[in-house]
Amino acid sequence: MEFHHLRAFLAVAEELHFGRAAERMHMAQPPLSRMIKQLEKDLGAQLFDRTTRSVRLTTAGEALLEPAVQVLEAAKVARSAVRAAGLGETGRVRVGFAGPSSHMLISHLARLVRERHPGIELSMQSVTYAYEGLRAVMDGEMDLAFVRFAVQPAGIVSRAVAKEHYVLAVPAWHPLAQRDEVSLADCRDEPFVALPADPGSSVRDAFVHSCHEAGFAPDIVQVAPDSWTAVALVAAGVGLTFTVDTAVSNMLAEGIVSVPLVEGREPVYGRLAWRAADDNPALQAVLRASEEALPTPAGAPDAPRAG
């Protein structure tokens, strides 16, 4: 049994006339009759009672009507699904994000993808640190991630989507909260809350490096597992924390003031990163949508490449 046999059967069943059914299918009547006979042979049952004056469905033919329609409709749906997947209209894209600085970005992107590509599922996967998302993209566990890095790994493509500056989060009652700008050199005697010293933690690395450049090693009195906890500890008066302005602005934290850093005058950039060899049409559709939802900040440089 083949699809064209079922189409021929339905044409004859609806017309109850082999000549009209053949015209409808843009073919001669003899080949149509042979197709019906082949279908009857395959099924082991006569589908039509034929006389010189009339054609009518047998009981077996009546029984085949609904299944034939369902099979052809399923084939149509299958073709549409394959075509849509090939065009990037359907599919699944796994997106990694970390920290409050990426929450607003991910919501902008998700909203536009939902409007423009309702057949694409964005599978959001939260990670503790941005470099974990980058590693997952490199390992093929995620398709796209919001990241920060100093050097772009081989096999990875990225685009800047956020312009950020390093700031100091301080309690609102702290004397530094009244300053328009502060240098880390003025904070050598202050206690700090910091993120863990995990390899690849860009904010922690920038913090320690900036302190050393200012001539001191920071007094880290507590390590916070994430930016949310770090800011909460600052609000509790445990210490100050070095972070990016977007992280503080996206958190509703009472009693916290974000003070610009002299060391933060040069911007840093949050990026979308994906595998260069990934040709998933759904990913390509999401990347096109991201160019509208998250345009590249003016003046953003290309990421330095490894090697």
Short mmCIF file of C-alpha atoms in Angstrom, two decimals:
data_model
loop_
_atom_site.label_atom_id
_atom_site.label_comp_id
_atom_site.label_asym_id
_atom_site.label_seq_id
_atom_site.Cartn_x
_atom_site.Cartn_y
_atom_site.Cartn_z
CA MET A 1 0.00 0.00 0.00
CA GLU A 2 1.37 3.39 -1.01
CA PHE A 3 0.17 6.95 -0.55
CA HIS A 4 -0.80 7.34 -4.22
CA HIS A 5 -2.94 4.19 -3.95
CA LEU A 6 -4.86 5.77 -1.06
CA ARG A 7 -5.26 9.04 -2.95
CA ALA A 8 -6.65 7.12 -5.93
CA PHE A 9 -9.04 5.22 -3.65
CA LEU A 10 -10.37 8.43 -2.08
CA ALA A 11 -10.82 10.08 -5.46
CA VAL A 12 -12.93 7.16 -6.72
CA ALA A 13 -14.79 6.93 -3.40
CA GLU A 14 -15.75 10.60 -3.56
CA GLU A 15 -16.61 10.69 -7.28
CA LEU A 16 -18.04 7.14 -7.52
CA HIS A 17 -16.95 7.32 -11.14
CA PHE A 18 -13.59 6.12 -12.48
CA GLY A 19 -13.54 8.57 -15.39
CA ARG A 20 -14.16 11.66 -13.24
CA ALA A 21 -11.71 10.40 -10.61
CA ALA A 22 -9.03 9.95 -13.29
CA GLU A 23 -9.61 13.50 -14.57
CA ARG A 24 -9.38 14.83 -11.02
CA MET A 25 -6.04 13.08 -10.58
CA HIS A 26 -4.80 14.24 -14.01
CA MET A 27 -4.26 10.71 -15.28
CA ALA A 28 -5.82 8.23 -17.68
CA GLN A 29 -8.49 5.84 -16.46
CA PRO A 30 -6.64 2.53 -17.08
CA PRO A 31 -3.71 3.35 -14.75
CA LEU A 32 -6.21 4.47 -12.10
CA SER A 33 -8.09 1.18 -12.40
CA ARG A 34 -4.81 -0.74 -12.06
CA MET A 35 -3.94 1.21 -8.89
CA ILE A 36 -7.30 0.33 -7.33
CA LYS A 37 -6.88 -3.34 -8.26
CA GLN A 38 -3.37 -3.33 -6.76
CA LEU A 39 -4.71 -1.80 -3.54
CA GLU A 40 -7.50 -4.41 -3.38
CA LYS A 41 -4.91 -7.16 -3.90
CA ASP A 42 -2.69 -5.75 -1.12
CA LEU A 43 -5.64 -5.53 1.28
CA GLY A 44 -7.21 -8.81 0.23
CA ALA A 45 -10.63 -7.27 -0.17
CA GLN A 46 -12.79 -5.75 -2.90
CA LEU A 47 -13.30 -2.03 -2.28
CA PHE A 48 -15.82 -1.18 -5.01
CA ASP A 49 -18.75 -2.88 -6.68
CA ARG A 50 -18.48 -1.95 -10.35
CA THR A 51 -21.10 -2.24 -13.04
CA THR A 52 -21.35 -0.64 -16.45
CA ARG A 53 -23.73 1.91 -14.95
CA SER A 54 -22.50 2.54 -11.41
CA VAL A 55 -19.70 2.36 -8.87
CA ARG A 56 -20.34 2.00 -5.16
CA LEU A 57 -18.28 1.27 -2.07
CA THR A 58 -18.33 -2.18 -0.56
CA THR A 59 -18.37 -2.71 3.20
CA ALA A 60 -14.56 -3.05 3.06
CA GLY A 61 -14.35 0.19 1.08
CA GLU A 62 -16.51 2.01 3.65
CA ALA A 63 -14.19 0.71 6.38
CA LEU A 64 -11.12 2.09 4.57
CA LEU A 65 -12.45 5.64 4.13
CA GLU A 66 -11.56 7.12 7.54
CA PRO A 67 -8.17 5.34 7.93
CA ALA A 68 -7.16 6.47 4.42
CA VAL A 69 -7.98 10.10 5.26
CA GLN A 70 -6.06 9.83 8.56
CA VAL A 71 -2.99 8.30 6.90
CA LEU A 72 -2.81 11.00 4.22
CA GLU A 73 -3.40 13.75 6.78
CA ALA A 74 -0.63 12.33 8.99
CA ALA A 75 1.70 12.31 5.99
CA LYS A 76 0.81 15.94 5.31
CA VAL A 77 1.51 16.87 8.93
CA ALA A 78 4.83 15.01 8.82
CA ARG A 79 5.90 16.86 5.68
CA SER A 80 4.94 20.21 7.22
CA ALA A 81 6.82 19.41 10.42
CA VAL A 82 9.97 18.45 8.53
CA ARG A 83 9.72 21.52 6.31
CA ALA A 84 9.17 23.80 9.33
CA ALA A 85 12.13 22.28 11.18
CA GLY A 86 14.34 22.76 8.12
CA LEU A 87 13.31 26.42 7.92
CA GLY A 88 13.94 27.01 11.62
CA GLU A 89 10.23 27.49 12.36
CA THR A 90 10.19 24.67 14.93
CA GLY A 91 12.79 23.07 17.16
CA ARG A 92 14.45 23.39 20.54
CA VAL A 93 17.29 25.69 21.58
CA ARG A 94 18.97 25.23 24.97
CA VAL A 95 20.03 28.55 26.48
CA GLY A 96 22.32 28.95 29.48
CA PHE A 97 22.38 32.05 31.66
CA ALA A 98 23.86 33.00 35.00
CA GLY A 99 23.34 35.75 37.51
CA PRO A 100 20.99 38.73 37.64
CA SER A 101 22.85 40.62 34.90
CA SER A 102 21.52 38.21 32.25
CA HIS A 103 17.93 37.96 33.49
CA MET A 104 16.68 41.05 31.65
CA LEU A 105 18.51 39.99 28.50
CA ILE A 106 17.00 36.52 28.52
CA SER A 107 13.50 37.91 29.03
CA HIS A 108 13.84 40.29 26.04
CA LEU A 109 15.07 37.47 23.83
CA ALA A 110 12.47 34.95 25.00
CA ARG A 111 9.63 37.41 24.42
CA LEU A 112 10.63 38.14 20.83
CA VAL A 113 11.27 34.47 19.99
CA ARG A 114 7.83 33.58 21.37
CA GLU A 115 6.23 36.29 19.19
CA ARG A 116 8.17 35.58 16.00
CA HIS A 117 8.79 31.84 16.27
CA PRO A 118 6.08 30.21 18.41
CA GLY A 119 7.16 26.78 17.20
CA ILE A 120 10.64 27.12 18.74
CA GLU A 121 11.06 26.02 22.33
CA LEU A 122 13.66 27.95 24.33
CA SER A 123 14.86 25.61 27.06
CA MET A 124 16.28 27.91 29.76
CA GLN A 125 19.03 26.43 31.91
CA SER A 126 20.35 28.44 34.84
CA VAL A 127 24.00 28.01 35.80
CA THR A 128 25.86 29.49 38.75
CA TYR A 129 28.60 31.17 36.69
CA ALA A 130 28.75 32.35 33.10
CA TYR A 131 31.84 30.26 32.34
CA GLU A 132 29.84 27.12 33.18
CA GLY A 133 27.41 28.09 30.42
CA LEU A 134 30.30 28.59 28.02
CA ARG A 135 31.73 25.18 28.91
CA ALA A 136 28.32 23.58 28.34
CA VAL A 137 28.11 25.19 24.88
CA MET A 138 31.58 23.92 24.03
CA ASP A 139 30.62 20.42 25.20
CA GLY A 140 27.37 20.44 23.21
CA GLU A 141 25.16 20.37 26.32
CA MET A 142 23.75 23.82 25.50
CA ASP A 143 23.29 25.64 22.21
CA LEU A 144 23.57 29.26 23.32
CA ALA A 145 24.77 31.02 26.47
CA PHE A 146 25.14 34.49 27.98
CA VAL A 147 28.81 34.75 28.90
CA ARG A 148 31.74 36.99 29.70
CA PHE A 149 35.28 36.08 28.74
CA ALA A 150 38.60 37.74 28.09
CA VAL A 151 39.52 35.37 25.24
CA GLN A 152 37.08 33.62 22.91
CA PRO A 153 37.74 29.86 22.81
CA ALA A 154 38.41 28.09 19.54
CA GLY A 155 35.25 26.82 17.83
CA ILE A 156 33.08 29.44 19.52
CA VAL A 157 31.39 32.45 17.92
CA SER A 158 30.05 35.32 20.01
CA ARG A 159 28.37 38.69 19.78
CA ALA A 160 28.34 41.49 22.37
CA VAL A 161 24.83 42.13 23.69
CA ALA A 162 25.42 44.15 26.88
CA LYS A 163 27.79 46.96 27.82
CA GLU A 164 28.69 46.83 31.49
CA HIS A 165 30.95 48.59 33.98
CA TYR A 166 32.47 47.38 37.20
CA VAL A 167 31.02 49.03 40.29
CA LEU A 168 31.23 48.70 44.04
CA ALA A 169 28.06 47.66 45.87
CA VAL A 170 28.09 49.22 49.34
CA PRO A 171 25.54 49.57 52.17
CA ALA A 172 23.51 52.77 51.88
CA TRP A 173 24.80 53.95 55.28
CA HIS A 174 28.47 53.50 54.33
CA PRO A 175 30.54 56.71 53.81
CA LEU A 176 31.48 55.53 50.30
CA ALA A 177 27.80 55.52 49.34
CA GLN A 178 27.94 59.32 49.15
CA ARG A 179 30.75 59.33 46.59
CA ASP A 180 30.22 59.91 42.87
CA GLU A 181 33.15 57.63 42.13
CA VAL A 182 35.61 55.58 44.13
CA SER A 183 38.95 53.93 43.51
CA LEU A 184 39.80 50.52 44.90
CA ALA A 185 42.92 52.13 46.33
CA ASP A 186 40.58 53.91 48.78
CA CYS A 187 39.20 50.55 49.91
CA ARG A 188 42.35 48.74 50.99
CA ASP A 189 41.12 48.57 54.60
CA GLU A 190 37.55 47.55 53.75
CA PRO A 191 36.16 44.01 54.16
CA PHE A 192 34.93 42.40 50.96
CA VAL A 193 32.39 39.78 49.99
CA ALA A 194 33.56 37.94 46.86
CA LEU A 195 32.52 35.17 44.54
CA PRO A 196 34.41 31.85 44.80
CA ALA A 197 37.90 31.60 43.31
CA ASP A 198 36.73 29.19 40.62
CA PRO A 199 38.76 29.08 37.41
CA GLY A 200 36.99 31.17 34.80
CA SER A 201 35.07 33.45 37.18
CA SER A 202 35.58 36.67 35.23
CA VAL A 203 34.21 39.05 37.90
CA ARG A 204 36.29 37.46 40.68
CA ASP A 205 39.40 37.52 38.47
CA ALA A 206 38.84 41.18 37.55
CA PHE A 207 38.31 42.06 41.23
CA VAL A 208 41.50 40.44 42.47
CA HIS A 209 43.54 41.78 39.54
CA SER A 210 42.22 45.33 40.05
CA CYS A 211 43.06 45.22 43.76
CA HIS A 212 46.60 44.05 43.03
CA GLU A 213 46.94 46.82 40.47
CA ALA A 214 45.85 49.25 43.21
CA GLY A 215 48.64 47.90 45.42
CA PHE A 216 46.90 45.63 47.91
CA ALA A 217 45.41 42.18 48.40
CA PRO A 218 41.70 42.37 49.26
CA ASP A 219 40.46 41.34 52.69
CA ILE A 220 37.80 38.81 51.68
CA VAL A 221 35.80 38.15 54.83
CA GLN A 222 33.15 35.94 53.19
CA VAL A 223 32.71 34.05 49.94
CA ALA A 224 29.23 34.14 48.40
CA PRO A 225 28.04 31.37 46.07
CA ASP A 226 26.41 33.84 43.68
CA SER A 227 25.73 37.53 43.05
CA TRP A 228 22.35 37.44 44.77
CA THR A 229 23.91 36.23 48.01
CA ALA A 230 26.81 38.66 47.71
CA VAL A 231 24.48 41.66 47.49
CA ALA A 232 22.37 40.34 50.38
CA LEU A 233 25.53 40.11 52.50
CA VAL A 234 26.44 43.67 51.55
CA ALA A 235 22.97 44.83 52.63
CA ALA A 236 23.59 43.04 55.95
CA GLY A 237 26.80 45.04 56.44
CA VAL A 238 29.20 42.12 56.06
CA GLY A 239 31.37 43.92 53.51
CA LEU A 240 31.55 45.52 50.06
CA THR A 241 31.38 43.64 46.79
CA PHE A 242 32.89 44.20 43.37
CA THR A 243 30.39 43.48 40.62
CA VAL A 244 28.94 44.79 37.34
CA ASP A 245 26.37 47.57 37.19
CA THR A 246 23.79 45.43 35.38
CA ALA A 247 23.84 42.86 38.18
CA VAL A 248 22.97 45.46 40.81
CA SER A 249 20.38 47.26 38.68
CA ASN A 250 18.51 44.00 38.01
CA MET A 251 18.25 43.10 41.71
CA LEU A 252 15.68 44.64 44.00
CA ALA A 253 17.99 45.13 46.97
CA GLU A 254 17.08 47.63 49.65
CA GLY A 255 19.84 49.42 51.49
CA ILE A 256 22.34 48.99 48.64
CA VAL A 257 24.10 51.71 46.66
CA SER A 258 26.06 51.11 43.46
CA VAL A 259 29.12 53.39 43.32
CA PRO A 260 31.04 53.73 40.02
CA LEU A 261 34.66 52.57 40.15
CA VAL A 262 37.60 54.42 38.68
CA GLU A 263 38.77 50.97 37.62
CA GLY A 264 35.44 50.46 35.84
CA ARG A 265 35.65 53.32 33.37
CA GLU A 266 36.58 50.89 30.59
CA PRO A 267 33.48 48.87 29.73
CA VAL A 268 33.24 45.11 29.73
CA TYR A 269 30.80 43.24 27.51
CA GLY A 270 28.31 40.48 28.10
CA ARG A 271 28.06 38.20 25.08
CA LEU A 272 25.95 35.56 23.45
CA ALA A 273 28.12 32.57 22.52
CA TRP A 274 27.43 29.52 20.37
CA ARG A 275 29.35 26.81 18.50
CA ALA A 276 30.62 27.95 15.10
CA ALA A 277 29.80 24.57 13.54
CA ASP A 278 26.21 24.43 14.85
CA ASP A 279 23.88 24.55 11.83
CA ASN A 280 20.64 23.92 13.74
CA PRO A 281 18.03 26.00 11.81
CA ALA A 282 16.16 26.79 15.04
CA LEU A 283 19.35 28.21 16.57
CA GLN A 284 19.93 30.34 13.48
CA ALA A 285 16.38 31.71 13.80
CA VAL A 286 16.98 32.57 17.48
CA LEU A 287 20.28 34.26 16.62
CA ARG A 288 18.52 36.40 14.01
CA ALA A 289 15.87 37.34 16.57
CA SER A 290 18.60 38.19 19.09
CA GLU A 291 20.00 40.85 16.75
CA GLU A 292 16.74 42.75 17.15
CA ALA A 293 16.01 41.93 20.80
CA LEU A 294 19.60 42.45 21.96
CA PRO A 295 21.42 44.73 19.49
CA THR A 296 25.19 44.97 19.73
CA PRO A 297 26.20 48.04 21.78
CA ALA A 298 27.82 50.81 19.77
CA GLY A 299 31.59 50.53 19.73
CA ALA A 300 31.68 46.97 21.06
CA PRO A 301 34.88 45.26 19.90
CA ASP A 302 35.18 41.73 18.58
CA ALA A 303 36.20 39.26 21.25
CA PRO A 304 39.91 38.40 21.34
CA ARG A 305 40.43 34.88 20.03
CA ALA A 306 42.46 32.11 21.58
CA GLY A 307 45.77 31.38 19.96
#
